[in-house]
Tab-separated table of C-alpha atoms and ligand atoms in Angstrom:
chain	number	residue	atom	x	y	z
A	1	UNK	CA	-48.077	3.190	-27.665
A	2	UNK	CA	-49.785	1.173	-24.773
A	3	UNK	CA	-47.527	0.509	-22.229
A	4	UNK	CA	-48.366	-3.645	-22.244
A	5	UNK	CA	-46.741	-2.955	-26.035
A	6	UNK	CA	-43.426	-0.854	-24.771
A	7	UNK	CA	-42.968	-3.657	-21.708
A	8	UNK	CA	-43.729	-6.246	-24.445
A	9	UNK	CA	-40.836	-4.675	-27.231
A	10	UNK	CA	-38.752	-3.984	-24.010
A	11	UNK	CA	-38.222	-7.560	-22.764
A	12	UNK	CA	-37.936	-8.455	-26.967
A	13	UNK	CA	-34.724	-6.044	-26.841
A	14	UNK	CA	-33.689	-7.317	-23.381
A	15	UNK	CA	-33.733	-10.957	-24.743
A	16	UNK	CA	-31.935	-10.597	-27.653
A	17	UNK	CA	-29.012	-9.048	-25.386
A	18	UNK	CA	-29.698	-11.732	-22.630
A	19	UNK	CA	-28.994	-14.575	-25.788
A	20	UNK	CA	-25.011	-13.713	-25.273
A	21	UNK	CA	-25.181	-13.382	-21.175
A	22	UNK	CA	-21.890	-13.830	-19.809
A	23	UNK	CA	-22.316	-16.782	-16.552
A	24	UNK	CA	-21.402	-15.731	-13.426
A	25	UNK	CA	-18.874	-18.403	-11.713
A	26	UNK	CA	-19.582	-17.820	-8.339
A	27	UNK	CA	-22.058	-16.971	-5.734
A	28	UNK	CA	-25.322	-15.256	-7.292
A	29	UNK	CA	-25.177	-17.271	-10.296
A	30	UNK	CA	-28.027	-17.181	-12.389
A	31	UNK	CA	-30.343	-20.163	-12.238
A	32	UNK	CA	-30.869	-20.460	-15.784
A	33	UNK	CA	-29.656	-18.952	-18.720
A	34	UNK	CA	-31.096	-16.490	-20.357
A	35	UNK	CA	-32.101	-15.381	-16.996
A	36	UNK	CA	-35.557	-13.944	-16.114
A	37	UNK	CA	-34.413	-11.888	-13.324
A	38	UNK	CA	-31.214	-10.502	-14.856
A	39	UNK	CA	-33.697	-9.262	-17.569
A	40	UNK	CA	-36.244	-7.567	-15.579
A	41	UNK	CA	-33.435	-5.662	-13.506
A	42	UNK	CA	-32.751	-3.819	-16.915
A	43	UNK	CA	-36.085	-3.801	-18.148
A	44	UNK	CA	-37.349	0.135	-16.606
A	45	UNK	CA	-34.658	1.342	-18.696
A	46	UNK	CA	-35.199	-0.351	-22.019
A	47	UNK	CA	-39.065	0.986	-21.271
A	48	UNK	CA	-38.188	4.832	-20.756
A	49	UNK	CA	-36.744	4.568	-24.186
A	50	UNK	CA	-39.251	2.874	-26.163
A	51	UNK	CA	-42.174	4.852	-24.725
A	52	UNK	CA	-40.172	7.863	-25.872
A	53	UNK	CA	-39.580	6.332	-29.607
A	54	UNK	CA	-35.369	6.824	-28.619
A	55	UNK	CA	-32.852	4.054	-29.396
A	56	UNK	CA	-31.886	2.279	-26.788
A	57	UNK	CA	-28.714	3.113	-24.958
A	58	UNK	CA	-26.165	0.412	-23.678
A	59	UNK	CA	-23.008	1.782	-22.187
A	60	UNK	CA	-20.177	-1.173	-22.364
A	61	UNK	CA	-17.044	0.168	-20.769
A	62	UNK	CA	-14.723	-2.123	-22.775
A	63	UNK	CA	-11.436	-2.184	-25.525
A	64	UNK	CA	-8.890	-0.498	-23.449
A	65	UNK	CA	-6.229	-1.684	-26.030
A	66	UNK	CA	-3.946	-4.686	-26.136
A	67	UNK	CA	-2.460	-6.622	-23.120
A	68	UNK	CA	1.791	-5.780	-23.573
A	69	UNK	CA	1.576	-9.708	-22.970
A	70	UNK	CA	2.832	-10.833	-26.218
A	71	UNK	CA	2.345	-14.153	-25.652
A	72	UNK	CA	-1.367	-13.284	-25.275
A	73	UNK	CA	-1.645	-11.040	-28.472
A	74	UNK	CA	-0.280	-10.176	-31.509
A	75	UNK	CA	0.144	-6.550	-31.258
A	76	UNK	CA	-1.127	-2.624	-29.678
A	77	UNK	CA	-3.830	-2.311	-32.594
A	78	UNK	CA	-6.908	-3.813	-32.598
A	79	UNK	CA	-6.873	-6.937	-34.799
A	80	UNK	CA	-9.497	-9.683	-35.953
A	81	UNK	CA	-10.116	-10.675	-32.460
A	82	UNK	CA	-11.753	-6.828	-31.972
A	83	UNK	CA	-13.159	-7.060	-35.761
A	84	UNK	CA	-15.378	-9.727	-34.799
A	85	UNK	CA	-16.566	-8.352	-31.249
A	86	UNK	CA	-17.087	-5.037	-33.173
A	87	UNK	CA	-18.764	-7.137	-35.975
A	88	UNK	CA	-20.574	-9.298	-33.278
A	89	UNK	CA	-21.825	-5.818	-31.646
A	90	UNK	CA	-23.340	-4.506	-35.182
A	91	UNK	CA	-25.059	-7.413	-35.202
A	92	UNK	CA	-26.787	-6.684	-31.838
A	93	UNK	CA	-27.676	-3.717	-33.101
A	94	UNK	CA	-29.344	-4.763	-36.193
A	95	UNK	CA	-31.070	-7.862	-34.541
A	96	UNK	CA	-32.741	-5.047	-31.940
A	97	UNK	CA	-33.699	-2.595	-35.253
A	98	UNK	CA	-35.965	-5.777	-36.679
A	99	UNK	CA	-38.362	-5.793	-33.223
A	100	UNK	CA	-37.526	-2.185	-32.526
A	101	UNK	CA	-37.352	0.186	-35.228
A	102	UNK	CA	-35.628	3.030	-33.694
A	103	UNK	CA	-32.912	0.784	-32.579
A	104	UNK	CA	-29.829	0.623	-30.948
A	105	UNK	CA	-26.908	2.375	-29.817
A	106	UNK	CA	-23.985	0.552	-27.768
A	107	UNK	CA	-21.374	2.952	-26.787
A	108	UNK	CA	-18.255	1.398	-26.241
A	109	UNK	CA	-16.122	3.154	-23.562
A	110	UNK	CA	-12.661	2.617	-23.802
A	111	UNK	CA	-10.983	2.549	-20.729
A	112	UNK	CA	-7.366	2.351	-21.380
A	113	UNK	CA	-6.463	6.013	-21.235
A	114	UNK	CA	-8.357	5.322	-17.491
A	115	UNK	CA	-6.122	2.643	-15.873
A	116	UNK	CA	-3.340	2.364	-18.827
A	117	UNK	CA	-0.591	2.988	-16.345
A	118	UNK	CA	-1.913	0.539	-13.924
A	119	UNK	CA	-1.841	-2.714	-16.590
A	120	UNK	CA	1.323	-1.360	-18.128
A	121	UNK	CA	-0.208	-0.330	-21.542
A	122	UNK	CA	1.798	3.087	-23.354
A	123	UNK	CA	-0.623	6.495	-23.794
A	124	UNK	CA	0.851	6.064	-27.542
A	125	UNK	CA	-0.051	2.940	-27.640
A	126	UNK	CA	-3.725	3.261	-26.420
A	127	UNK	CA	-4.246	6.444	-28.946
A	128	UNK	CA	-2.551	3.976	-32.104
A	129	UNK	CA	-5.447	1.464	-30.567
A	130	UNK	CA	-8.407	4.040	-30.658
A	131	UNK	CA	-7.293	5.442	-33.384
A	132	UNK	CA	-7.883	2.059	-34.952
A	133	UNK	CA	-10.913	1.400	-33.191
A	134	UNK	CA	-12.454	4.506	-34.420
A	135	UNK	CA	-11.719	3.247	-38.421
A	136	UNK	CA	-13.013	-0.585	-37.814
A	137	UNK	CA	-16.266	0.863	-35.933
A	138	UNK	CA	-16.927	3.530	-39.595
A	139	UNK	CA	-16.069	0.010	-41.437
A	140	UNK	CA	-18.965	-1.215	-39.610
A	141	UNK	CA	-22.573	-1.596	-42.425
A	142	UNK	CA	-24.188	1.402	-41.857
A	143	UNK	CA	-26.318	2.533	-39.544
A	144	UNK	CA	-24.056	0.390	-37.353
A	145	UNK	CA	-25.309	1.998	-34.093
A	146	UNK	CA	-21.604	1.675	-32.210
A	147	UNK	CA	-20.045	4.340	-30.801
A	148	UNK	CA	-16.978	5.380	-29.086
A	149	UNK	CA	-16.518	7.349	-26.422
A	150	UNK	CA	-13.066	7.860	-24.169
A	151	UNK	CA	-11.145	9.959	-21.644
A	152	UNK	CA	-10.665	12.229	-23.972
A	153	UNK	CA	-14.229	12.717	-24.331
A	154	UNK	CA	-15.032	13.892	-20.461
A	155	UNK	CA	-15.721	17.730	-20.761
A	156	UNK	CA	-14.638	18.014	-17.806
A	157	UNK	CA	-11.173	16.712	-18.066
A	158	UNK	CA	-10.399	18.850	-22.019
A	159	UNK	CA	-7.250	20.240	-22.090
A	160	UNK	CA	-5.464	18.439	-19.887
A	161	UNK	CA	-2.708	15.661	-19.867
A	162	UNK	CA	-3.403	12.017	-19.704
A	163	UNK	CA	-1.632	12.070	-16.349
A	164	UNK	CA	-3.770	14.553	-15.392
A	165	UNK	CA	-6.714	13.248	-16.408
A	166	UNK	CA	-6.539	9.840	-14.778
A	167	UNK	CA	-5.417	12.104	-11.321
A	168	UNK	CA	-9.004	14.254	-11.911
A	169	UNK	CA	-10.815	11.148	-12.359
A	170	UNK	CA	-9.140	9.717	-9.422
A	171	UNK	CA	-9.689	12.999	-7.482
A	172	UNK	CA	-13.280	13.355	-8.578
A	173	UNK	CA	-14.903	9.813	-9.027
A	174	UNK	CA	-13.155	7.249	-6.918
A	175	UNK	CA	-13.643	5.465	-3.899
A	176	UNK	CA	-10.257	5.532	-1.679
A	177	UNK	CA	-8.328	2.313	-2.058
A	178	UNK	CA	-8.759	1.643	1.482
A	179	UNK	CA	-12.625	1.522	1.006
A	180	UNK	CA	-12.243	-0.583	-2.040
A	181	UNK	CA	-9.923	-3.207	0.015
A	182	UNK	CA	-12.254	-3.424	2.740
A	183	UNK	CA	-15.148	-4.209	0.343
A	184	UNK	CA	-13.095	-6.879	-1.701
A	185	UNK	CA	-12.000	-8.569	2.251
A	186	UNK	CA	-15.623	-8.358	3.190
A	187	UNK	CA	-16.286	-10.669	-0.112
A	188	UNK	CA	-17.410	-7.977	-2.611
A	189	UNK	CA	-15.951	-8.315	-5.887
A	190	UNK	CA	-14.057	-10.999	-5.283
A	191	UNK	CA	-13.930	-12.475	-8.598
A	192	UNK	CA	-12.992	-9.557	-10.130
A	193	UNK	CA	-9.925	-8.881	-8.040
A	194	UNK	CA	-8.596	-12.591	-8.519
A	195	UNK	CA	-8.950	-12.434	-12.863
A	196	UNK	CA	-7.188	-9.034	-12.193
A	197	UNK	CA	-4.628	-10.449	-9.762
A	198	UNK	CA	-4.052	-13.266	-12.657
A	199	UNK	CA	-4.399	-11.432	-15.855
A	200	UNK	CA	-1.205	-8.870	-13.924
A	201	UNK	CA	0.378	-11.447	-12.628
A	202	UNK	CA	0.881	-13.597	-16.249
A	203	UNK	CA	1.529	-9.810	-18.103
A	204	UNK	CA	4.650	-9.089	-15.773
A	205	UNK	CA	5.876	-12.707	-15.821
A	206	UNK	CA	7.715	-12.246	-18.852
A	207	UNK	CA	11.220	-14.069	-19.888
A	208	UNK	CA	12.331	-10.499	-19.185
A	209	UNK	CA	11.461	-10.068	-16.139
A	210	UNK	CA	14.083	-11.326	-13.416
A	211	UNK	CA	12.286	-10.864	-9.983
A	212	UNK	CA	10.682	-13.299	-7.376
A	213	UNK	CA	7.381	-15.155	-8.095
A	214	UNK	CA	5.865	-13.435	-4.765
A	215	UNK	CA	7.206	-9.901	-5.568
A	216	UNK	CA	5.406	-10.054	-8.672
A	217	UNK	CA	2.102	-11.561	-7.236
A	218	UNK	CA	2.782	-8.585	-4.493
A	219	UNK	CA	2.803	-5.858	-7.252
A	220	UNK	CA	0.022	-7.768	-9.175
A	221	UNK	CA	-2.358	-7.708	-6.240
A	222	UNK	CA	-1.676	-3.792	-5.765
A	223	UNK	CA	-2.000	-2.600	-9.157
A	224	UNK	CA	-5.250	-4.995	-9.536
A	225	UNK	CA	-6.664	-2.658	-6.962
A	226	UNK	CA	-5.521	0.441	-8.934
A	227	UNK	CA	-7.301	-1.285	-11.954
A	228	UNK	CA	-10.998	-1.671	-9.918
A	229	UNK	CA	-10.684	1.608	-8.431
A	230	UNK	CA	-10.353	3.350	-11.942
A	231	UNK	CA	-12.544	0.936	-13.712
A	232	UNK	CA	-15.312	1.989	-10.820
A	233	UNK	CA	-14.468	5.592	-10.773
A	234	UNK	CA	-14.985	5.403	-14.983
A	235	UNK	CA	-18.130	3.857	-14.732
A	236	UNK	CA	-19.508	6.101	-12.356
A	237	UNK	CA	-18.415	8.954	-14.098
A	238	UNK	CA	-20.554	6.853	-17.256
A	239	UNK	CA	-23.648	6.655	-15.111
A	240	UNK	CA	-23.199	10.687	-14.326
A	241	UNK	CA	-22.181	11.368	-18.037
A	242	UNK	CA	-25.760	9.414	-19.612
A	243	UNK	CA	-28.288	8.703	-16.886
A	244	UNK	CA	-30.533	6.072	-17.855
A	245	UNK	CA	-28.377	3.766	-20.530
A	246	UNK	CA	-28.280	0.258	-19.712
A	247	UNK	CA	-25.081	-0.799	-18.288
A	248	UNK	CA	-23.414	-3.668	-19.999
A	249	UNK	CA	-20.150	-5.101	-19.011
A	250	UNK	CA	-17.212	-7.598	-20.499
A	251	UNK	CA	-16.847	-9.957	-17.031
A	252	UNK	CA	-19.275	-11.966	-15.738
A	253	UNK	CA	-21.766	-10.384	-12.816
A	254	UNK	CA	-24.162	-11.675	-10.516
A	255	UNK	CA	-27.387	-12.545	-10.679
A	256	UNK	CA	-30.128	-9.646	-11.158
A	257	UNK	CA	-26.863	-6.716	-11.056
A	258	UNK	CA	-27.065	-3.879	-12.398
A	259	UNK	CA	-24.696	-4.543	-15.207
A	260	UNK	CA	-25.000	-7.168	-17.254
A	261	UNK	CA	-22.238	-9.525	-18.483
A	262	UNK	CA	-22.020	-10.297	-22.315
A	263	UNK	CA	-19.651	-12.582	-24.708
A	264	UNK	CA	-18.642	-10.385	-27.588
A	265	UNK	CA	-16.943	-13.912	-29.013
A	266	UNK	CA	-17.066	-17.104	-27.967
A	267	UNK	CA	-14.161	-18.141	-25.750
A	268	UNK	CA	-13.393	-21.048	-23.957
A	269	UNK	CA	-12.380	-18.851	-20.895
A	270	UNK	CA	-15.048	-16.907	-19.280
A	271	UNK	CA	-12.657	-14.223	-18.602
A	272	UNK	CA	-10.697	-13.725	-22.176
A	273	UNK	CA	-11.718	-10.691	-24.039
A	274	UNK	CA	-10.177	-10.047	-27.522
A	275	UNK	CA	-7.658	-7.553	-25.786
A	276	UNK	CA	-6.016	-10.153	-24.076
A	277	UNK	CA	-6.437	-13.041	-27.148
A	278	UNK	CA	-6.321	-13.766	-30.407
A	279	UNK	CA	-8.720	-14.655	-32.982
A	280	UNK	CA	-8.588	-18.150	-34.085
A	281	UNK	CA	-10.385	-19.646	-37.158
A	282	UNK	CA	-11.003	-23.433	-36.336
A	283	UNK	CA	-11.189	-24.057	-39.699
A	284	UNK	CA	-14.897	-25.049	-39.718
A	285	UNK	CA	-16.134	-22.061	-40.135
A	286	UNK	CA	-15.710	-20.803	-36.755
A	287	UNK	CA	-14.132	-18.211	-34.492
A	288	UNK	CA	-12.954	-18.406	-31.056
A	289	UNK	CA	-10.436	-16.659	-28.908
A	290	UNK	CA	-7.800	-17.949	-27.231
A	291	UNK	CA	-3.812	-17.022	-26.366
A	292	UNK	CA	-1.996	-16.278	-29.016
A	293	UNK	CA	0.491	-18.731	-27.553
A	294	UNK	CA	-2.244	-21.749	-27.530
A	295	UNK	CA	-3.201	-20.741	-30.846
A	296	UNK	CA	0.917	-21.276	-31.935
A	297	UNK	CA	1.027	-24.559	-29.583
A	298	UNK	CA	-1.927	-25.788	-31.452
A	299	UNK	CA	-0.022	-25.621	-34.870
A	300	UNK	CA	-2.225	-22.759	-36.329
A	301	UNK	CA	-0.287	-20.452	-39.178
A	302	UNK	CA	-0.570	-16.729	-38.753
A	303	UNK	CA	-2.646	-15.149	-41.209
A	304	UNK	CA	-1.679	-11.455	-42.686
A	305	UNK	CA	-4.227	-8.982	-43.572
A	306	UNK	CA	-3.440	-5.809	-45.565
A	307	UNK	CA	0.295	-6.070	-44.011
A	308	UNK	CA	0.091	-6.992	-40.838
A	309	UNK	CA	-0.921	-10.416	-39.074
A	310	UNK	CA	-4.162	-10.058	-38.355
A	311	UNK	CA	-5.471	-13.782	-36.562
A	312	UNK	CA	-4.467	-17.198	-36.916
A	313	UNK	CA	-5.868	-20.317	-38.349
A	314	UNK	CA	-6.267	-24.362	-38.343
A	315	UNK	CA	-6.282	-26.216	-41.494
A	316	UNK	CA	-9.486	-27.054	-42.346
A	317	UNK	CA	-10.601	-30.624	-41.547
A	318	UNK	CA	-9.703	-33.036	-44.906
A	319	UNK	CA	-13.257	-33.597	-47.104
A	320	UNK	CA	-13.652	-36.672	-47.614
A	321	UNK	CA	-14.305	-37.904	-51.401
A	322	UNK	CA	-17.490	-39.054	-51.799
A	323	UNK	CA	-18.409	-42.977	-51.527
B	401	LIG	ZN1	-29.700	-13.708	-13.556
């Protein structure tokens, strides 16, 4: 293949990925959308791969399992709200397969076994959730082109505990905390560490929980840390574990980065991600996530699904009879 073809079926791949770009919201913003520059910083990588005839590798460290926020979600297993980012994900893959024939393959990373302590999310919990994962992803039409790939995984880290494991990772792949703090007061990552700080701060302010408002913003701030540390350490251990994959990621990132932010649903909140939502059908033939408790406020019913309640849903909009 000439190489003006592979740059030419390159950017193709890049902009069907760049059609779903997740917008920064602060500094380094993209100036439009989809972004020239955020494609081209990916665009060596998609090359390497079509000049060797290989499907393209993306590497999305993502679906660590539910929030324990229950007025976020439903549940610990994967419902609807994953379904359709799974679902949305297949897509990708099949869009990419009609200008590229070799295709796709997103890897999804689950990182809740990494920082599951840290966001107070059970081990049993997080294997119920893979488990899960691992039968909605073979529900997938074939070839779907997703796969999953965990803690577990690391070759490096078999036979151990899952306490062990996330000390090894710590041990092996992360930056001390007193690096990362420095960074995040110097204006790094800033973003990052304040969805953290929030997303902590509204899982531990349950009606259970009988502390102070600043104690818990204290302990949110601290474990939000732990989070980014273990998040970083994982995806470094990622870009060890399959050199050349383009990086994709669930949060926004700045311009020209080298990950790059996607929607897996459409969400009114650039930070909500269907572990910390749930799905709601508008009733127009839509999808969007939002808290499950917005979704109840808005008078949506639950809807069940073989036994358990799987999203919720509006009633659709009245048809008028016709003059
Ligand atoms: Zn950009």
């Amino acid at each position: 293949m000439a190489d003006s073809d592979v740059t030419r079926i390159a950017r193709r791949v890049m902009e069907l990925v760049l059609r779903h770009q997740r917008k920064g919201d602060r500094t380094g913003t993209c100036a439009q959308l989809p972004c020239p520059a955020c494609r081209d910083a990916h665009l060596a990588r998609v090359e390497r791969y079509v000049a060797a005839g290989e499907p393209v590798r993306f590497v999305l460290p993502a679906f660590p399992g539910k929030s324990p926020n229950t007025a976020k979600v439903l549940g610990v297993l994967p419902d609807m709200a994953e379904r359709l980012a799974l679902e949305f994900l297949g897509g990708l893959t099949a869009r990419i397969r009609e200008v590229y024939a070799p295709g796709a393959e997103i890897l999804i990373c689950s990182d809740g076994r990494v920082f599951g302590d840290a966001v107070g999310i059970a081990d049993a919990h997080i294997t119920a959730y893979q488990d899960e994962l691992r039968r909605l992803i073979a529900a997938l039409p074939r070839p779907g082109g997703i796969g999953l790939f965990t803690l577990e995984d690391v070759p490096e880290l078999a036979g151990l505990g899952h306490d062990r494991r996330r000390e090894v990772l710590a041990e092996r792949w992360a930056e001390p905390l007193e690096q990362l703090r420095k960074r995040v007061r110097a204006g790094e990552d800033v973003a990052l560490y304040r969805a953290m700080t929030r997303f902590l701060f509204e899982d531990g302010n349950t009606p259970a929980y009988t502390g102070s408002r600043a104690a818990l913003q204290r302990d949110a701030r601290a474990r939000a840390y732990t989070v980014m540390q273990r998040s970083k350490a994982w995806g470094d251990l990622l870009a060890e574990r399959f050199p050349g994959a383009v990086r994709l990621s669930i949060h926004p990132q700045p311009c020209g980065a080298d990950k790059l932010g996607i929607h897996l649903v459409a969400t009114p909140d650039n930070w909500l991600t269907p572990w910390h939502s749930v799905a709601l059908d508008t009733g127009d033939g839509d999808w969007v996530l939002v808290k499950r408790a917005d979704a109840e406020r808005r008078g949506a019913r639950p809807v069940r699904v073989a036994g358990r309640t799987s999203h919720y849903a509006l009633a659709a909009a009245p048809v008028l009879p016709a003059a």
